[in-house]
Amino acid sequence: PVTPEFVAQIIKRERPDGILCTFGGQTALMCAVKLDEQGVLEKYNVRVMGTPIQAIMTTEDRELFAKAVEFCGYKVAESACCNNIEDAVKLAKEIGYPVLVRAAFALGGLGSGFAHDADQLRELAAQALVNSPQIIIDKSLKGWKELEYEVVRDANDNCITVCNMENFDPVGTHTGDSIVIAPSQTLTNDEYFRLRECALKMIRHLGVVGECNIQYAVDPMSKEFRIIEVNARLSRSSALASKATGYPLAYVAAKLALGSDLVSLRNSVTRVTTACFEPALDYVVAKVPRWDLRKFATVDQTIGSCMKSVGEVMAIGRTFEEVIQKALRMVDESCAGFEAERFDDELLHRHEDANSLEPIKAELANPSPTRIWAIAKGFRLGMSVEDVHELTAIDRWFLSKLYHIHLVNQSLRSMTLPELTRCTVLLREAKRTGFADRQIAKQLRAAEIAPQSPSGALSEEEYMG
């Protein structure tokens, strides 16, 4: 096991010159911090390669991190740290409910959740203290947009952003449990470059050498943003960014830790550009998580700040509509894409009325693994983009694109195969928005029960009108 005791024995026996602690996730980071505190690294003259221990400690300790952010001229969400439940209750009262309660130095949001009163706070604080000696109480930013930048920096202070990603779900849902889109779709050019400038400034100040990511909460009603956290290591997001951009983050990070710099290092994928070139995407990538919560009867089916997904799929395409439909087909083989029928199956499993809006509204208000299909069902039952936005706080841009898929689907449902073959405009739009052949076939009306269709091909004006 990767624990300070076992690793200390290995160091004593093998006497390595250096260690890399940013490639083993949160476990390796915390193990390295403990080894440094115990004096093991100094005793055996082991050099920490890449990101220094002090930078790791600054990113993991909330108070140190808040001071570093303030020094750079930015803000974190109002927060405080404590070591017991009673202090947590006092701090939450000062900050103001609702608050996010989480364990410091924890992986995947373990033991975290939102508290709306003191009773919920006590329950969450007790869980958090099981996993960590320190509790963090954050002011809730629920409803804000959540974004992430993957950043690479070398020892010579060359620094680039490799990829930026945007969560489909607003703040309140763990990134690992949220649909993620790369590159971001709803930021203005000014917002994109302000966040990029902030990322470069923060990473340089922290002294990270290698790869890291910085997460933001952005207020959709203003230009304000808050820095949520910096992960001074490779993470799940790093793997997604590497696949989405073709930039080998792990390879580059390892080379930088060994002393190479971004200017001289070649991109091992393109074999043409140097590693200091920022990738430019002319396509869209979607990551959709996969859950298996039904296997565990006692597990709460809602998703939030504590990660519950067990895997994820990735889709690449030209448009958001295309990639979301591709990803949904991969994550659940029983569905053909963004369709209401998938949520009908869910309602049948729960023994609920498939024609009532009440279970739909309840699903939209409380994030769950099936909420994306609940949105399709809501559109089918007459809900508007604004209705869904009020319940979910999902950005209207994403919802309008999903509504467009719904409109194309409705057009397909009104046609037979002979009519569709003559309406090339609709067929082309269906393929552009990610409809699979079996999905189109499933929605078309049977020709034998269809009324006699007019002769000749349907014009674009007839289809659009």
Tab-separated table of C-alpha atoms in Angstrom:
chain	number	residue	atom	x	y	z
A	1	PRO	CA	0.000	0.000	0.000
A	2	VAL	CA	1.067	3.598	-0.647
A	3	THR	CA	1.427	4.672	2.979
A	4	PRO	CA	4.252	6.653	4.631
A	5	GLU	CA	5.389	3.585	6.607
A	6	PHE	CA	5.755	1.290	3.585
A	7	VAL	CA	7.241	3.952	1.316
A	8	ALA	CA	9.753	4.894	4.027
A	9	GLN	CA	10.908	1.252	4.164
A	10	ILE	CA	11.307	1.176	0.368
A	11	ILE	CA	13.324	4.407	0.430
A	12	LYS	CA	15.533	3.000	3.204
A	13	ARG	CA	16.182	-0.175	1.226
A	14	GLU	CA	16.449	1.170	-2.352
A	15	ARG	CA	17.972	4.629	-1.646
A	16	PRO	CA	16.482	6.445	-4.683
A	17	ASP	CA	17.883	9.825	-5.753
A	18	GLY	CA	14.404	11.328	-6.221
A	19	ILE	CA	10.674	10.674	-6.197
A	20	LEU	CA	7.738	11.875	-8.309
A	21	CYS	CA	4.630	12.437	-6.217
A	22	THR	CA	2.256	14.031	-8.758
A	23	PHE	CA	1.505	10.868	-10.775
A	24	GLY	CA	-0.236	8.775	-8.121
A	25	GLY	CA	-3.309	10.878	-7.461
A	26	GLN	CA	-4.308	12.266	-4.080
A	27	THR	CA	-2.902	9.242	-2.230
A	28	ALA	CA	0.640	9.814	-3.505
A	29	LEU	CA	0.467	13.547	-2.793
A	30	MET	CA	-0.531	13.087	0.828
A	31	CYS	CA	2.021	10.299	1.308
A	32	ALA	CA	4.798	12.597	0.062
A	33	VAL	CA	3.649	15.397	2.389
A	34	LYS	CA	3.720	13.000	5.374
A	35	LEU	CA	7.178	11.725	4.442
A	36	ASP	CA	8.447	15.293	4.272
A	37	GLU	CA	6.900	16.167	7.653
A	38	GLN	CA	8.462	13.059	9.236
A	39	GLY	CA	11.886	14.006	7.859
A	40	VAL	CA	12.253	10.796	5.828
A	41	LEU	CA	13.096	12.595	2.581
A	42	GLU	CA	15.738	14.760	4.238
A	43	LYS	CA	17.207	11.828	6.172
A	44	TYR	CA	17.844	9.772	3.026
A	45	ASN	CA	18.613	12.785	0.815
A	46	VAL	CA	15.678	12.090	-1.549
A	47	ARG	CA	14.849	14.948	-3.931
A	48	VAL	CA	11.219	15.666	-4.799
A	49	MET	CA	11.177	16.030	-8.575
A	50	GLY	CA	8.731	18.303	-10.354
A	51	THR	CA	6.315	20.255	-8.176
A	52	PRO	CA	7.929	20.993	-4.775
A	53	ILE	CA	6.348	19.814	-1.526
A	54	GLN	CA	5.648	23.391	-0.407
A	55	ALA	CA	3.504	24.015	-3.507
A	56	ILE	CA	1.549	20.817	-2.816
A	57	MET	CA	0.976	21.807	0.810
A	58	THR	CA	-0.200	25.279	-0.257
A	59	THR	CA	-2.781	23.855	-2.662
A	60	GLU	CA	-4.047	21.269	-0.165
A	61	ASP	CA	-4.250	23.503	2.939
A	62	ARG	CA	-7.256	25.801	2.565
A	63	GLU	CA	-5.861	28.667	4.653
A	64	LEU	CA	-2.514	28.714	2.837
A	65	PHE	CA	-4.297	28.465	-0.514
A	66	ALA	CA	-6.644	31.368	0.296
A	67	LYS	CA	-3.631	33.547	1.182
A	68	ALA	CA	-1.889	32.614	-2.088
A	69	VAL	CA	-5.016	33.466	-4.107
A	70	GLU	CA	-5.423	36.781	-2.291
A	71	PHE	CA	-1.747	37.615	-2.935
A	72	CYS	CA	-2.370	37.197	-6.677
A	73	GLY	CA	-5.375	39.535	-6.509
A	74	TYR	CA	-8.151	36.957	-6.869
A	75	LYS	CA	-10.817	35.472	-4.616
A	76	VAL	CA	-11.855	32.080	-3.316
A	77	ALA	CA	-15.326	31.279	-2.028
A	78	GLU	CA	-15.711	32.514	1.541
A	79	SER	CA	-14.519	29.628	3.680
A	80	ALA	CA	-13.047	28.597	7.013
A	81	CYS	CA	-11.326	25.545	8.482
A	82	CYS	CA	-11.798	23.761	11.789
A	83	ASN	CA	-11.038	20.496	13.557
A	84	ASN	CA	-14.267	19.691	15.406
A	85	ILE	CA	-18.044	19.765	14.975
A	86	GLU	CA	-18.833	22.622	17.383
A	87	ASP	CA	-16.401	24.985	15.681
A	88	ALA	CA	-17.911	23.963	12.341
A	89	VAL	CA	-21.381	24.994	13.540
A	90	LYS	CA	-20.082	28.387	14.690
A	91	LEU	CA	-18.226	29.038	11.434
A	92	ALA	CA	-21.217	28.024	9.307
A	93	LYS	CA	-23.406	30.479	11.216
A	94	GLU	CA	-20.882	33.272	10.540
A	95	ILE	CA	-20.564	32.423	6.826
A	96	GLY	CA	-24.303	31.911	6.345
A	97	TYR	CA	-26.244	28.880	5.129
A	98	PRO	CA	-26.233	27.035	2.783
A	99	VAL	CA	-22.616	25.896	3.080
A	100	LEU	CA	-20.491	23.172	1.519
A	101	VAL	CA	-18.926	20.883	4.106
A	102	ARG	CA	-15.925	18.840	2.987
A	103	ALA	CA	-12.893	17.029	4.311
A	104	ALA	CA	-9.463	18.517	3.645
A	105	PHE	CA	-6.899	16.302	1.858
A	106	ALA	CA	-9.703	14.037	0.550
A	107	LEU	CA	-10.089	12.365	-2.846
A	108	GLY	CA	-13.212	12.725	-5.025
A	109	GLY	CA	-15.071	14.981	-2.594
A	110	LEU	CA	-15.199	12.107	-0.076
A	111	GLY	CA	-17.390	12.950	2.914
A	112	SER	CA	-18.652	16.247	1.452
A	113	GLY	CA	-22.124	17.690	1.020
A	114	PHE	CA	-24.313	20.791	1.260
A	115	ALA	CA	-25.805	21.759	4.613
A	116	HIS	CA	-28.837	24.044	4.884
A	117	ASP	CA	-29.056	24.026	8.685
A	118	ALA	CA	-27.089	23.076	11.797
A	119	ASP	CA	-28.466	19.506	11.954
A	120	GLN	CA	-27.317	18.712	8.418
A	121	LEU	CA	-24.001	20.363	9.194
A	122	ARG	CA	-23.370	18.184	12.257
A	123	GLU	CA	-24.109	15.029	10.269
A	124	LEU	CA	-21.796	15.999	7.390
A	125	ALA	CA	-19.048	17.238	9.721
A	126	ALA	CA	-19.044	13.907	11.566
A	127	GLN	CA	-18.615	12.068	8.230
A	128	ALA	CA	-15.835	14.435	7.119
A	129	LEU	CA	-13.855	13.962	10.348
A	130	VAL	CA	-13.743	10.216	9.706
A	131	ASN	CA	-11.744	10.845	6.528
A	132	SER	CA	-9.643	13.853	7.538
A	133	PRO	CA	-8.443	15.742	10.627
A	134	GLN	CA	-9.620	19.043	9.120
A	135	ILE	CA	-13.063	20.223	7.960
A	136	ILE	CA	-13.535	22.956	5.355
A	137	ILE	CA	-16.709	25.068	5.432
A	138	ASP	CA	-17.294	26.887	2.128
A	139	LYS	CA	-19.960	29.416	1.207
A	140	SER	CA	-22.254	27.732	-1.313
A	141	LEU	CA	-21.864	28.870	-4.933
A	142	LYS	CA	-24.636	26.597	-6.227
A	143	GLY	CA	-25.908	27.724	-9.613
A	144	TRP	CA	-22.602	29.248	-10.775
A	145	LYS	CA	-20.896	27.787	-13.846
A	146	GLU	CA	-17.933	25.498	-13.168
A	147	LEU	CA	-14.891	25.536	-15.466
A	148	GLU	CA	-11.430	24.047	-15.439
A	149	TYR	CA	-8.100	24.856	-17.104
A	150	GLU	CA	-5.299	22.330	-17.574
A	151	VAL	CA	-1.966	24.132	-17.159
A	152	VAL	CA	1.637	23.066	-17.821
A	153	ARG	CA	4.711	24.907	-16.489
A	154	ASP	CA	8.430	24.140	-16.632
A	155	ALA	CA	11.294	25.110	-14.299
A	156	ASN	CA	12.188	28.031	-16.605
A	157	ASP	CA	8.747	29.589	-15.953
A	158	ASN	CA	7.382	28.817	-19.435
A	159	CYS	CA	3.674	28.285	-18.867
A	160	ILE	CA	0.766	27.336	-21.162
A	161	THR	CA	-2.881	26.305	-20.894
A	162	VAL	CA	-3.443	23.040	-22.733
A	163	CYS	CA	-7.225	22.804	-22.553
A	164	ASN	CA	-10.199	24.452	-20.891
A	165	MET	CA	-13.337	22.510	-20.030
A	166	GLU	CA	-16.827	23.452	-18.909
A	167	ASN	CA	-19.214	21.460	-16.747
A	168	PHE	CA	-22.699	20.931	-18.142
A	169	ASP	CA	-24.000	20.929	-14.562
A	170	PRO	CA	-23.576	24.036	-12.392
A	171	VAL	CA	-21.499	24.209	-9.193
A	172	GLY	CA	-22.841	21.712	-6.673
A	173	THR	CA	-22.200	18.570	-8.716
A	174	HIS	CA	-18.727	17.018	-8.451
A	175	THR	CA	-16.765	17.349	-11.707
A	176	GLY	CA	-16.392	13.568	-11.813
A	177	ASP	CA	-20.200	13.230	-11.764
A	178	SER	CA	-20.889	16.011	-14.263
A	179	ILE	CA	-21.040	15.977	-18.044
A	180	VAL	CA	-17.963	17.940	-19.185
A	181	ILE	CA	-17.556	19.751	-22.507
A	182	ALA	CA	-14.221	20.779	-24.054
A	183	PRO	CA	-13.516	23.444	-25.074
A	184	SER	CA	-15.900	25.683	-23.088
A	185	GLN	CA	-18.978	26.728	-25.052
A	186	THR	CA	-20.628	29.531	-23.074
A	187	LEU	CA	-17.700	31.832	-22.232
A	188	THR	CA	-17.155	35.089	-24.093
A	189	ASN	CA	-13.678	35.727	-25.514
A	190	ASP	CA	-13.017	38.243	-22.741
A	191	GLU	CA	-14.051	35.755	-20.021
A	192	TYR	CA	-11.910	33.008	-21.546
A	193	PHE	CA	-8.744	35.139	-21.555
A	194	ARG	CA	-9.383	36.559	-18.052
A	195	LEU	CA	-9.568	33.033	-16.648
A	196	ARG	CA	-6.526	31.983	-18.680
A	197	GLU	CA	-4.505	34.943	-17.360
A	198	CYS	CA	-5.564	34.069	-13.814
A	199	ALA	CA	-4.526	30.424	-14.307
A	200	LEU	CA	-1.044	31.318	-15.533
A	201	LYS	CA	-0.525	33.864	-12.746
A	202	MET	CA	-1.634	31.442	-10.015
A	203	ILE	CA	0.435	28.492	-11.235
A	204	ARG	CA	3.553	30.639	-11.541
A	205	HIS	CA	3.048	31.992	-8.035
A	206	LEU	CA	2.562	28.502	-6.571
A	207	GLY	CA	5.691	27.222	-8.319
A	208	VAL	CA	4.161	24.134	-9.910
A	209	VAL	CA	6.550	22.282	-12.233
A	210	GLY	CA	4.757	19.864	-14.526
A	211	GLU	CA	0.984	19.580	-14.969
A	212	CYS	CA	-1.883	20.800	-12.824
A	213	ASN	CA	-5.450	22.043	-13.157
A	214	ILE	CA	-7.306	25.020	-11.739
A	215	GLN	CA	-11.062	25.039	-11.190
A	216	TYR	CA	-13.299	28.121	-11.282
A	217	ALA	CA	-16.834	29.060	-10.344
A	218	VAL	CA	-18.168	31.781	-12.664
A	219	ASP	CA	-21.256	33.835	-11.879
A	220	PRO	CA	-23.518	33.687	-14.986
A	221	MET	CA	-25.185	36.975	-13.996
A	222	SER	CA	-21.992	39.016	-13.755
A	223	LYS	CA	-18.291	38.902	-14.622
A	224	GLU	CA	-17.283	37.701	-11.161
A	225	PHE	CA	-15.499	34.409	-10.601
A	226	ARG	CA	-13.982	32.481	-7.718
A	227	ILE	CA	-11.105	30.020	-7.688
A	228	ILE	CA	-12.383	26.728	-6.290
A	229	GLU	CA	-9.097	24.839	-6.069
A	230	VAL	CA	-5.823	23.921	-7.736
A	231	ASN	CA	-4.858	20.253	-8.112
A	232	ALA	CA	-1.050	20.154	-8.320
A	233	ARG	CA	-1.071	16.702	-9.923
A	234	LEU	CA	-2.387	14.704	-12.845
A	235	SER	CA	-6.046	13.812	-12.375
A	236	ARG	CA	-9.019	12.325	-14.226
A	237	SER	CA	-9.393	15.685	-15.981
A	238	SER	CA	-5.804	15.427	-17.212
A	239	ALA	CA	-6.576	12.128	-18.942
A	240	LEU	CA	-9.634	13.685	-20.597
A	241	ALA	CA	-7.656	16.765	-21.693
A	242	SER	CA	-4.894	14.576	-23.185
A	243	LYS	CA	-7.355	12.535	-25.231
A	244	ALA	CA	-9.387	15.585	-26.238
A	245	THR	CA	-6.428	17.656	-27.469
A	246	GLY	CA	-3.840	15.066	-28.481
A	247	TYR	CA	-1.389	16.722	-26.060
A	248	PRO	CA	0.466	14.012	-24.052
A	249	LEU	CA	0.171	15.612	-20.607
A	250	ALA	CA	1.610	12.733	-18.575
A	251	TYR	CA	4.620	12.366	-20.895
A	252	VAL	CA	5.315	16.117	-20.893
A	253	ALA	CA	4.878	16.370	-17.113
A	254	ALA	CA	7.354	13.516	-16.557
A	255	LYS	CA	9.917	15.116	-18.884
A	256	LEU	CA	9.534	18.508	-17.152
A	257	ALA	CA	10.057	16.883	-13.757
A	258	LEU	CA	13.297	15.379	-15.100
A	259	GLY	CA	14.575	18.803	-16.110
A	260	SER	CA	13.418	19.328	-19.714
A	261	ASP	CA	11.728	22.562	-20.761
A	262	LEU	CA	8.693	23.241	-22.948
A	263	VAL	CA	10.671	25.017	-25.678
A	264	SER	CA	13.060	22.146	-26.442
A	265	LEU	CA	10.589	19.312	-25.806
A	266	ARG	CA	8.804	17.917	-28.880
A	267	ASN	CA	5.145	16.946	-28.875
A	268	SER	CA	5.356	13.141	-29.147
A	269	VAL	CA	1.945	12.966	-30.856
A	270	THR	CA	2.311	15.565	-33.627
A	271	ARG	CA	6.125	15.076	-33.885
A	272	VAL	CA	6.222	18.549	-35.453
A	273	THR	CA	5.340	21.184	-32.868
A	274	THR	CA	7.175	21.832	-29.622
A	275	ALA	CA	5.452	21.232	-26.296
A	276	CYS	CA	4.999	24.981	-25.727
A	277	PHE	CA	2.346	25.193	-28.474
A	278	GLU	CA	-1.188	25.469	-27.059
A	279	PRO	CA	-3.587	23.067	-28.850
A	280	ALA	CA	-6.410	24.685	-30.869
A	281	LEU	CA	-9.596	22.619	-31.187
A	282	ASP	CA	-11.931	22.882	-34.179
A	283	TYR	CA	-14.161	20.161	-32.744
A	284	VAL	CA	-16.118	19.479	-29.545
A	285	VAL	CA	-15.495	16.779	-26.932
A	286	ALA	CA	-18.001	15.507	-24.364
A	287	LYS	CA	-17.339	13.379	-21.291
A	288	VAL	CA	-20.357	11.645	-19.728
A	289	PRO	CA	-20.012	9.721	-16.436
A	290	ARG	CA	-21.332	6.219	-15.908
A	291	TRP	CA	-22.961	5.040	-12.696
A	292	ASP	CA	-23.969	1.655	-11.297
A	293	LEU	CA	-25.992	2.891	-8.326
A	294	ARG	CA	-28.802	0.393	-8.899
A	295	LYS	CA	-26.476	-2.395	-7.792
A	296	PHE	CA	-26.460	-0.885	-4.298
A	297	ALA	CA	-29.967	-0.773	-2.826
A	298	THR	CA	-29.103	1.474	0.130
A	299	VAL	CA	-27.140	4.136	-1.803
A	300	ASP	CA	-28.722	7.567	-2.272
A	301	GLN	CA	-29.479	7.933	-5.998
A	302	THR	CA	-28.923	11.710	-6.067
A	303	ILE	CA	-25.536	13.095	-7.056
A	304	GLY	CA	-23.763	16.094	-5.545
A	305	SER	CA	-20.382	17.178	-4.220
A	306	CYS	CA	-19.256	13.615	-3.385
A	307	MET	CA	-18.282	11.624	-6.481
A	308	LYS	CA	-20.229	8.396	-7.121
A	309	SER	CA	-19.556	7.571	-10.787
A	310	VAL	CA	-17.547	4.447	-11.602
A	311	GLY	CA	-16.400	5.335	-15.116
A	312	GLU	CA	-16.909	7.650	-18.058
A	313	VAL	CA	-17.128	7.773	-21.845
A	314	MET	CA	-15.812	10.348	-24.300
A	315	ALA	CA	-17.236	11.434	-27.658
A	316	ILE	CA	-15.750	13.697	-30.347
A	317	GLY	CA	-17.726	15.561	-33.027
A	318	ARG	CA	-18.347	18.836	-34.819
A	319	THR	CA	-21.227	20.092	-32.670
A	320	PHE	CA	-22.406	19.856	-29.077
A	321	GLU	CA	-25.571	18.081	-30.190
A	322	GLU	CA	-23.571	15.423	-32.019
A	323	VAL	CA	-21.178	14.641	-29.167
A	324	ILE	CA	-23.839	14.530	-26.454
A	325	GLN	CA	-25.888	12.018	-28.444
A	326	LYS	CA	-22.837	9.895	-29.238
A	327	ALA	CA	-21.793	9.856	-25.576
A	328	LEU	CA	-25.281	8.986	-24.302
A	329	ARG	CA	-25.412	6.001	-26.676
A	330	MET	CA	-22.080	4.774	-25.321
A	331	VAL	CA	-22.837	5.291	-21.641
A	332	ASP	CA	-26.160	3.436	-21.809
A	333	GLU	CA	-26.600	0.820	-24.532
A	334	SER	CA	-30.340	0.648	-23.900
A	335	CYS	CA	-30.880	4.167	-25.268
A	336	ALA	CA	-30.381	5.568	-28.754
A	337	GLY	CA	-29.373	9.080	-27.651
A	338	PHE	CA	-31.075	12.117	-26.150
A	339	GLU	CA	-34.591	10.668	-26.038
A	340	ALA	CA	-37.605	10.705	-23.730
A	341	GLU	CA	-38.100	6.948	-24.035
A	342	ARG	CA	-35.066	6.259	-21.839
A	343	PHE	CA	-36.683	8.149	-18.954
A	344	ASP	CA	-39.987	6.356	-19.599
A	345	ASP	CA	-38.145	3.129	-18.762
A	346	GLU	CA	-36.887	4.728	-15.553
A	347	LEU	CA	-40.408	5.808	-14.544
A	348	LEU	CA	-41.698	2.296	-15.293
A	349	HIS	CA	-39.001	0.874	-12.998
A	350	ARG	CA	-40.123	3.267	-10.257
A	351	HIS	CA	-43.836	2.564	-10.904
A	352	GLU	CA	-44.545	6.239	-11.577
A	353	ASP	CA	-46.862	7.930	-14.088
A	354	ALA	CA	-45.036	8.543	-17.385
A	355	ASN	CA	-47.446	11.323	-18.398
A	356	SER	CA	-47.156	13.428	-15.242
A	357	LEU	CA	-44.840	16.425	-14.905
A	358	GLU	CA	-44.379	15.969	-11.149
A	359	PRO	CA	-41.728	13.191	-11.260
A	360	ILE	CA	-40.000	15.072	-14.090
A	361	LYS	CA	-39.773	18.275	-12.066
A	362	ALA	CA	-38.537	16.356	-9.015
A	363	GLU	CA	-35.814	14.714	-11.119
A	364	LEU	CA	-34.732	18.029	-12.647
A	365	ALA	CA	-34.548	19.757	-9.264
A	366	ASN	CA	-32.364	16.994	-7.766
A	367	PRO	CA	-29.414	15.866	-9.927
A	368	SER	CA	-29.305	12.138	-10.641
A	369	PRO	CA	-27.712	9.789	-13.208
A	370	THR	CA	-30.883	9.960	-15.350
A	371	ARG	CA	-31.460	13.736	-15.287
A	372	ILE	CA	-30.242	14.259	-18.860
A	373	TRP	CA	-33.077	11.998	-20.120
A	374	ALA	CA	-35.535	13.684	-17.760
A	375	ILE	CA	-34.801	16.900	-19.673
A	376	ALA	CA	-35.797	15.130	-22.922
A	377	LYS	CA	-38.987	13.887	-21.268
A	378	GLY	CA	-39.744	17.376	-19.963
A	379	PHE	CA	-39.428	18.821	-23.465
A	380	ARG	CA	-41.729	16.054	-24.781
A	381	LEU	CA	-44.367	16.995	-22.182
A	382	GLY	CA	-44.245	20.669	-23.145
A	383	MET	CA	-41.648	22.204	-20.815
A	384	SER	CA	-39.637	25.111	-22.241
A	385	VAL	CA	-35.920	25.877	-22.006
A	386	GLU	CA	-36.702	28.484	-19.345
A	387	ASP	CA	-38.769	25.992	-17.307
A	388	VAL	CA	-35.883	23.511	-17.254
A	389	HIS	CA	-33.327	26.241	-16.479
A	390	GLU	CA	-35.321	27.394	-13.452
A	391	LEU	CA	-35.215	23.875	-11.990
A	392	THR	CA	-31.659	22.868	-12.930
A	393	ALA	CA	-29.636	26.126	-13.270
A	394	ILE	CA	-28.022	24.503	-16.343
A	395	ASP	CA	-26.860	27.181	-18.791
A	396	ARG	CA	-29.522	28.149	-21.336
A	397	TRP	CA	-27.067	27.638	-24.199
A	398	PHE	CA	-26.779	23.921	-23.436
A	399	LEU	CA	-30.527	23.601	-22.927
A	400	SER	CA	-31.318	25.377	-26.201
A	401	LYS	CA	-29.072	22.910	-28.064
A	402	LEU	CA	-30.830	19.992	-26.372
A	403	TYR	CA	-34.179	21.552	-27.273
A	404	HIS	CA	-33.046	21.695	-30.898
A	405	ILE	CA	-32.412	17.929	-30.753
A	406	HIS	CA	-35.967	17.575	-29.405
A	407	LEU	CA	-37.375	19.627	-32.308
A	408	VAL	CA	-35.526	17.535	-34.883
A	409	ASN	CA	-36.807	14.416	-33.133
A	410	GLN	CA	-40.389	15.725	-33.288
A	411	SER	CA	-39.990	16.389	-37.020
A	412	LEU	CA	-38.765	12.823	-37.535
A	413	ARG	CA	-41.732	11.437	-35.592
A	414	SER	CA	-44.101	13.126	-38.040
A	415	MET	CA	-42.549	11.514	-41.117
A	416	THR	CA	-42.386	8.171	-42.867
A	417	LEU	CA	-39.257	6.788	-44.502
A	418	PRO	CA	-40.316	7.770	-48.059
A	419	GLU	CA	-41.007	11.324	-46.880
A	420	LEU	CA	-37.667	11.568	-45.103
A	421	THR	CA	-35.724	10.365	-48.152
A	422	ARG	CA	-37.228	13.279	-50.092
A	423	CYS	CA	-36.626	15.780	-47.269
A	424	THR	CA	-32.840	15.928	-47.527
A	425	VAL	CA	-32.679	19.050	-45.366
A	426	LEU	CA	-34.145	17.269	-42.336
A	427	LEU	CA	-32.038	14.150	-42.882
A	428	ARG	CA	-28.880	16.245	-43.101
A	429	GLU	CA	-29.832	18.169	-39.932
A	430	ALA	CA	-30.592	14.930	-38.077
A	431	LYS	CA	-27.139	13.561	-38.900
A	432	ARG	CA	-25.494	16.895	-38.003
A	433	THR	CA	-27.140	16.791	-34.579
A	434	GLY	CA	-25.907	13.259	-33.888
A	435	PHE	CA	-28.894	11.039	-34.711
A	436	ALA	CA	-27.843	7.433	-35.335
A	437	ASP	CA	-29.512	5.402	-38.092
A	438	ARG	CA	-31.341	3.180	-35.596
A	439	GLN	CA	-32.446	6.276	-33.696
A	440	ILE	CA	-33.956	7.791	-36.848
A	441	ALA	CA	-35.605	4.486	-37.771
A	442	LYS	CA	-37.095	4.235	-34.268
A	443	GLN	CA	-38.779	7.642	-34.546
A	444	LEU	CA	-40.241	7.398	-38.065
A	445	ARG	CA	-43.909	6.547	-38.583
A	446	ALA	CA	-44.732	3.290	-40.325
A	447	ALA	CA	-45.401	3.864	-44.033
A	448	GLU	CA	-48.415	1.560	-44.203
A	449	ILE	CA	-50.416	3.622	-41.699
A	450	ALA	CA	-49.234	6.998	-42.937
A	451	PRO	CA	-51.519	9.199	-45.034
A	452	GLN	CA	-50.660	9.608	-48.722
A	453	SER	CA	-47.677	11.960	-48.899
A	454	PRO	CA	-47.514	14.686	-51.547
A	455	SER	CA	-45.391	13.926	-54.574
A	456	GLY	CA	-42.041	15.584	-55.048
A	457	ALA	CA	-39.282	16.438	-52.573
A	458	LEU	CA	-39.988	18.697	-49.607
A	459	SER	CA	-38.289	22.056	-49.950
A	460	GLU	CA	-36.207	23.662	-47.184
A	461	GLU	CA	-38.964	26.264	-46.696
A	462	GLU	CA	-41.589	23.508	-46.241
A	463	TYR	CA	-39.433	21.703	-43.668
A	464	MET	CA	-38.533	24.824	-41.704
A	465	GLY	CA	-42.075	26.158	-41.889
